[in-house]
């Protein structure tokens, strides 16, 4: 009887020890995934300035792998992904599947139906090349389309993996600080390049000859820089609600620097995206009065833009943000 009891106690202690070891291992793996996903944005932004595709491809593959591992790990540990995350991933991957239709070979009639604006020149070019009677992929540039589709799918996996792994306050704070720091770095680099009259990204990487607008930071296209800065702004607002005063200060200063960068890069879309992102963030974190005020502002802005005219508004933004155009 005593031997049986001691054997059961030994088995129980072994199970508890094994379970605790697995739990600690799981925490270490999850922590490593969270750190890896948090560093993706600054690393990919840094390498974007090389203008060469292979560093970007390497980062995209690493990002997709980290995101996929994060999704698989969270699904296995928690008995399944949260419903909202699962629906978002399903919709994102479904959009990627729909994009595969661009690679379906089509004839002349279907091309005219699907691409009425460019079907004529494309069919003429195919006829001159002696391939007008063959079915060709709907995509005008299948190679470039493949790269863009792969980047999109990697982005879906990164977003899903980050949402699956970064699920507590310290990790969310660290991710937000990483994003804001990246935006601040892009802004500072872009302003220093402007002030020093730099003609190369990082002062040594050539800019493509076809580029007609001044680059900003590591981005040859200032619209890309503006999009990043606009996406970072809500994270700066989120840091203002943190319990730590130092984090609040970092969010406030970082938000102001990001705002300066969005205005200085000369992208019209960046200003619009930043304004929309800030208003949506305020609506999500504010009370009923804040939501009503934001709804009124959005309606008034839309009515004013329609009354003045979208073309005039776009011209005014262009003259204000980029007078050289």
PDB file of C-alpha atoms in Angstrom, residues 108-248:
ATOM      1  CA  UNK A 108      -8.707  38.547 -76.377  1.00  0.00           C
ATOM      2  CA  UNK A 109     -12.423  38.798 -75.564  1.00  0.00           C
ATOM      3  CA  UNK A 110     -12.001  38.159 -71.850  1.00  0.00           C
ATOM      4  CA  UNK A 111      -9.058  40.570 -71.690  1.00  0.00           C
ATOM      5  CA  UNK A 112     -11.165  43.344 -73.255  1.00  0.00           C
ATOM      6  CA  UNK A 113     -13.823  42.678 -70.635  1.00  0.00           C
ATOM      7  CA  UNK A 114     -11.440  42.561 -67.666  1.00  0.00           C
ATOM      8  CA  UNK A 115      -9.012  45.298 -68.773  1.00  0.00           C
ATOM      9  CA  UNK A 116     -10.932  47.706 -71.014  1.00  0.00           C
ATOM     10  CA  UNK A 117      -8.440  50.545 -70.517  1.00  0.00           C
ATOM     11  CA  UNK A 118      -5.296  48.654 -71.554  1.00  0.00           C
ATOM     12  CA  UNK A 119      -6.599  45.694 -73.549  1.00  0.00           C
ATOM     13  CA  UNK A 120      -6.115  47.440 -76.906  1.00  0.00           C
ATOM     14  CA  UNK A 121      -2.388  48.261 -76.549  1.00  0.00           C
ATOM     15  CA  UNK A 122      -1.673  44.872 -74.958  1.00  0.00           C
ATOM     16  CA  UNK A 123      -3.335  42.947 -77.791  1.00  0.00           C
ATOM     17  CA  UNK A 124      -1.531  45.079 -80.378  1.00  0.00           C
ATOM     18  CA  UNK A 125       1.811  44.379 -78.709  1.00  0.00           C
ATOM     19  CA  UNK A 126       1.071  40.651 -78.606  1.00  0.00           C
ATOM     20  CA  UNK A 127       0.082  40.712 -82.287  1.00  0.00           C
ATOM     21  CA  UNK A 128       3.332  42.477 -83.236  1.00  0.00           C
ATOM     22  CA  UNK A 129       5.239  39.822 -81.308  1.00  0.00           C
ATOM     23  CA  UNK A 130       3.429  37.082 -83.218  1.00  0.00           C
ATOM     24  CA  UNK A 131       1.587  35.830 -80.154  1.00  0.00           C
ATOM     25  CA  UNK A 132      -1.748  37.528 -80.580  1.00  0.00           C
ATOM     26  CA  UNK A 133      -3.643  34.268 -81.067  1.00  0.00           C
ATOM     27  CA  UNK A 134      -2.413  32.706 -77.821  1.00  0.00           C
ATOM     28  CA  UNK A 135      -4.004  32.923 -74.418  1.00  0.00           C
ATOM     29  CA  UNK A 136      -1.829  34.946 -72.063  1.00  0.00           C
ATOM     30  CA  UNK A 137      -1.941  35.572 -68.339  1.00  0.00           C
ATOM     31  CA  UNK A 138      -4.193  38.432 -67.325  1.00  0.00           C
ATOM     32  CA  UNK A 139      -1.349  40.025 -65.346  1.00  0.00           C
ATOM     33  CA  UNK A 140       0.547  42.545 -67.471  1.00  0.00           C
ATOM     34  CA  UNK A 141       3.795  41.776 -65.615  1.00  0.00           C
ATOM     35  CA  UNK A 142       3.538  38.303 -64.022  1.00  0.00           C
ATOM     36  CA  UNK A 143       7.026  38.511 -62.523  1.00  0.00           C
ATOM     37  CA  UNK A 144       6.372  41.784 -60.737  1.00  0.00           C
ATOM     38  CA  UNK A 145       2.935  40.535 -59.741  1.00  0.00           C
ATOM     39  CA  UNK A 146       4.454  37.458 -58.120  1.00  0.00           C
ATOM     40  CA  UNK A 147       6.772  39.612 -56.015  1.00  0.00           C
ATOM     41  CA  UNK A 148       3.913  41.869 -54.943  1.00  0.00           C
ATOM     42  CA  UNK A 149       1.662  38.915 -54.109  1.00  0.00           C
ATOM     43  CA  UNK A 150       4.405  37.261 -52.064  1.00  0.00           C
ATOM     44  CA  UNK A 151       4.956  40.509 -50.156  1.00  0.00           C
ATOM     45  CA  UNK A 152       1.241  40.785 -49.454  1.00  0.00           C
ATOM     46  CA  UNK A 153       0.980  37.205 -48.168  1.00  0.00           C
ATOM     47  CA  UNK A 154       4.049  37.755 -45.984  1.00  0.00           C
ATOM     48  CA  UNK A 155       2.384  40.864 -44.572  1.00  0.00           C
ATOM     49  CA  UNK A 156      -0.783  38.903 -43.764  1.00  0.00           C
ATOM     50  CA  UNK A 157       1.258  36.287 -41.913  1.00  0.00           C
ATOM     51  CA  UNK A 158       3.248  38.932 -40.027  1.00  0.00           C
ATOM     52  CA  UNK A 159       0.122  40.771 -38.895  1.00  0.00           C
ATOM     53  CA  UNK A 160      -1.556  37.514 -37.888  1.00  0.00           C
ATOM     54  CA  UNK A 161       1.503  36.213 -36.070  1.00  0.00           C
ATOM     55  CA  UNK A 162       2.000  39.486 -34.227  1.00  0.00           C
ATOM     56  CA  UNK A 163      -1.633  39.591 -33.119  1.00  0.00           C
ATOM     57  CA  UNK A 164      -1.379  35.969 -31.964  1.00  0.00           C
ATOM     58  CA  UNK A 165       1.841  36.381 -29.964  1.00  0.00           C
ATOM     59  CA  UNK A 166       1.734  39.970 -28.666  1.00  0.00           C
ATOM     60  CA  UNK A 167      -1.176  39.551 -26.258  1.00  0.00           C
ATOM     61  CA  UNK A 168      -0.115  41.221 -23.015  1.00  0.00           C
ATOM     62  CA  UNK A 169       0.669  44.780 -21.939  1.00  0.00           C
ATOM     63  CA  UNK A 170       4.514  44.619 -21.832  1.00  0.00           C
ATOM     64  CA  UNK A 171       4.772  43.080 -25.301  1.00  0.00           C
ATOM     65  CA  UNK A 172       2.241  45.506 -26.752  1.00  0.00           C
ATOM     66  CA  UNK A 173       4.135  48.410 -25.182  1.00  0.00           C
ATOM     67  CA  UNK A 174       7.419  47.184 -26.628  1.00  0.00           C
ATOM     68  CA  UNK A 175       5.919  46.744 -30.095  1.00  0.00           C
ATOM     69  CA  UNK A 176       4.411  50.250 -30.008  1.00  0.00           C
ATOM     70  CA  UNK A 177       7.735  51.732 -28.893  1.00  0.00           C
ATOM     71  CA  UNK A 178       9.507  49.906 -31.724  1.00  0.00           C
ATOM     72  CA  UNK A 179       7.051  51.277 -34.275  1.00  0.00           C
ATOM     73  CA  UNK A 180       7.287  54.843 -32.974  1.00  0.00           C
ATOM     74  CA  UNK A 181      11.087  54.654 -32.804  1.00  0.00           C
ATOM     75  CA  UNK A 182      11.139  53.484 -36.427  1.00  0.00           C
ATOM     76  CA  UNK A 183       8.980  56.438 -37.473  1.00  0.00           C
ATOM     77  CA  UNK A 184      11.212  58.841 -35.554  1.00  0.00           C
ATOM     78  CA  UNK A 185      14.302  57.342 -37.177  1.00  0.00           C
ATOM     79  CA  UNK A 186      12.826  57.685 -40.666  1.00  0.00           C
ATOM     80  CA  UNK A 187      11.879  61.310 -39.967  1.00  0.00           C
ATOM     81  CA  UNK A 188      15.270  62.273 -38.558  1.00  0.00           C
ATOM     82  CA  UNK A 189      17.103  60.563 -41.421  1.00  0.00           C
ATOM     83  CA  UNK A 190      14.874  62.222 -44.013  1.00  0.00           C
ATOM     84  CA  UNK A 191      15.307  65.697 -42.521  1.00  0.00           C
ATOM     85  CA  UNK A 192      19.080  65.316 -42.199  1.00  0.00           C
ATOM     86  CA  UNK A 193      19.265  64.171 -45.818  1.00  0.00           C
ATOM     87  CA  UNK A 194      17.273  67.239 -46.890  1.00  0.00           C
ATOM     88  CA  UNK A 195      19.404  69.635 -44.829  1.00  0.00           C
ATOM     89  CA  UNK A 196      22.687  68.187 -46.109  1.00  0.00           C
ATOM     90  CA  UNK A 197      21.543  68.091 -49.735  1.00  0.00           C
ATOM     91  CA  UNK A 198      22.092  64.333 -50.001  1.00  0.00           C
ATOM     92  CA  UNK A 199      21.648  62.841 -53.465  1.00  0.00           C
ATOM     93  CA  UNK A 200      21.870  59.207 -52.336  1.00  0.00           C
ATOM     94  CA  UNK A 201      19.991  57.162 -49.771  1.00  0.00           C
ATOM     95  CA  UNK A 202      22.253  56.758 -46.730  1.00  0.00           C
ATOM     96  CA  UNK A 203      24.672  58.961 -48.716  1.00  0.00           C
ATOM     97  CA  UNK A 204      25.966  55.951 -50.686  1.00  0.00           C
ATOM     98  CA  UNK A 205      23.021  54.085 -52.259  1.00  0.00           C
ATOM     99  CA  UNK A 206      22.091  55.361 -55.721  1.00  0.00           C
ATOM    100  CA  UNK A 207      18.522  56.392 -56.483  1.00  0.00           C
ATOM    101  CA  UNK A 208      16.900  54.969 -59.672  1.00  0.00           C
ATOM    102  CA  UNK A 209      17.042  57.387 -62.596  1.00  0.00           C
ATOM    103  CA  UNK A 210      13.291  57.074 -63.154  1.00  0.00           C
ATOM    104  CA  UNK A 211      12.611  58.592 -59.732  1.00  0.00           C
ATOM    105  CA  UNK A 212      11.193  62.089 -60.297  1.00  0.00           C
ATOM    106  CA  UNK A 213      10.560  63.072 -56.663  1.00  0.00           C
ATOM    107  CA  UNK A 214      13.064  63.531 -53.828  1.00  0.00           C
ATOM    108  CA  UNK A 215      13.489  60.488 -51.624  1.00  0.00           C
ATOM    109  CA  UNK A 216      12.774  60.656 -47.908  1.00  0.00           C
ATOM    110  CA  UNK A 217      14.724  58.618 -45.394  1.00  0.00           C
ATOM    111  CA  UNK A 218      15.397  55.107 -46.704  1.00  0.00           C
ATOM    112  CA  UNK A 219      12.438  55.271 -49.117  1.00  0.00           C
ATOM    113  CA  UNK A 220      12.980  56.260 -52.741  1.00  0.00           C
ATOM    114  CA  UNK A 221       9.263  56.972 -53.061  1.00  0.00           C
ATOM    115  CA  UNK A 222       8.183  59.558 -50.446  1.00  0.00           C
ATOM    116  CA  UNK A 223       4.684  58.066 -50.502  1.00  0.00           C
ATOM    117  CA  UNK A 224       6.105  54.895 -48.962  1.00  0.00           C
ATOM    118  CA  UNK A 225       7.722  56.913 -46.178  1.00  0.00           C
ATOM    119  CA  UNK A 226       4.484  58.798 -45.608  1.00  0.00           C
ATOM    120  CA  UNK A 227       2.479  55.576 -45.414  1.00  0.00           C
ATOM    121  CA  UNK A 228       4.810  54.206 -42.737  1.00  0.00           C
ATOM    122  CA  UNK A 229       4.653  57.418 -40.716  1.00  0.00           C
ATOM    123  CA  UNK A 230       0.858  57.538 -40.946  1.00  0.00           C
ATOM    124  CA  UNK A 231       0.642  53.921 -39.776  1.00  0.00           C
ATOM    125  CA  UNK A 232       2.895  54.666 -36.793  1.00  0.00           C
ATOM    126  CA  UNK A 233       0.852  57.625 -35.508  1.00  0.00           C
ATOM    127  CA  UNK A 234      -1.881  55.532 -33.758  1.00  0.00           C
ATOM    128  CA  UNK A 235       0.823  53.671 -31.820  1.00  0.00           C
ATOM    129  CA  UNK A 236       2.114  56.993 -30.487  1.00  0.00           C
ATOM    130  CA  UNK A 237      -1.403  57.854 -29.331  1.00  0.00           C
ATOM    131  CA  UNK A 238      -1.727  54.466 -27.642  1.00  0.00           C
ATOM    132  CA  UNK A 239       1.455  55.110 -25.646  1.00  0.00           C
ATOM    133  CA  UNK A 240      -0.123  58.262 -24.199  1.00  0.00           C
ATOM    134  CA  UNK A 241      -2.538  55.987 -22.292  1.00  0.00           C
ATOM    135  CA  UNK A 242       0.251  53.948 -20.680  1.00  0.00           C
ATOM    136  CA  UNK A 243       0.631  53.922 -16.907  1.00  0.00           C
ATOM    137  CA  UNK A 244       4.293  54.947 -17.002  1.00  0.00           C
ATOM    138  CA  UNK A 245       5.044  58.650 -17.373  1.00  0.00           C
ATOM    139  CA  UNK A 246       8.256  57.939 -19.297  1.00  0.00           C
ATOM    140  CA  UNK A 247       6.332  55.901 -21.862  1.00  0.00           C
ATOM    141  CA  UNK A 248       3.736  58.667 -22.148  1.00  0.00           C
TER     142      UNK A 248
END
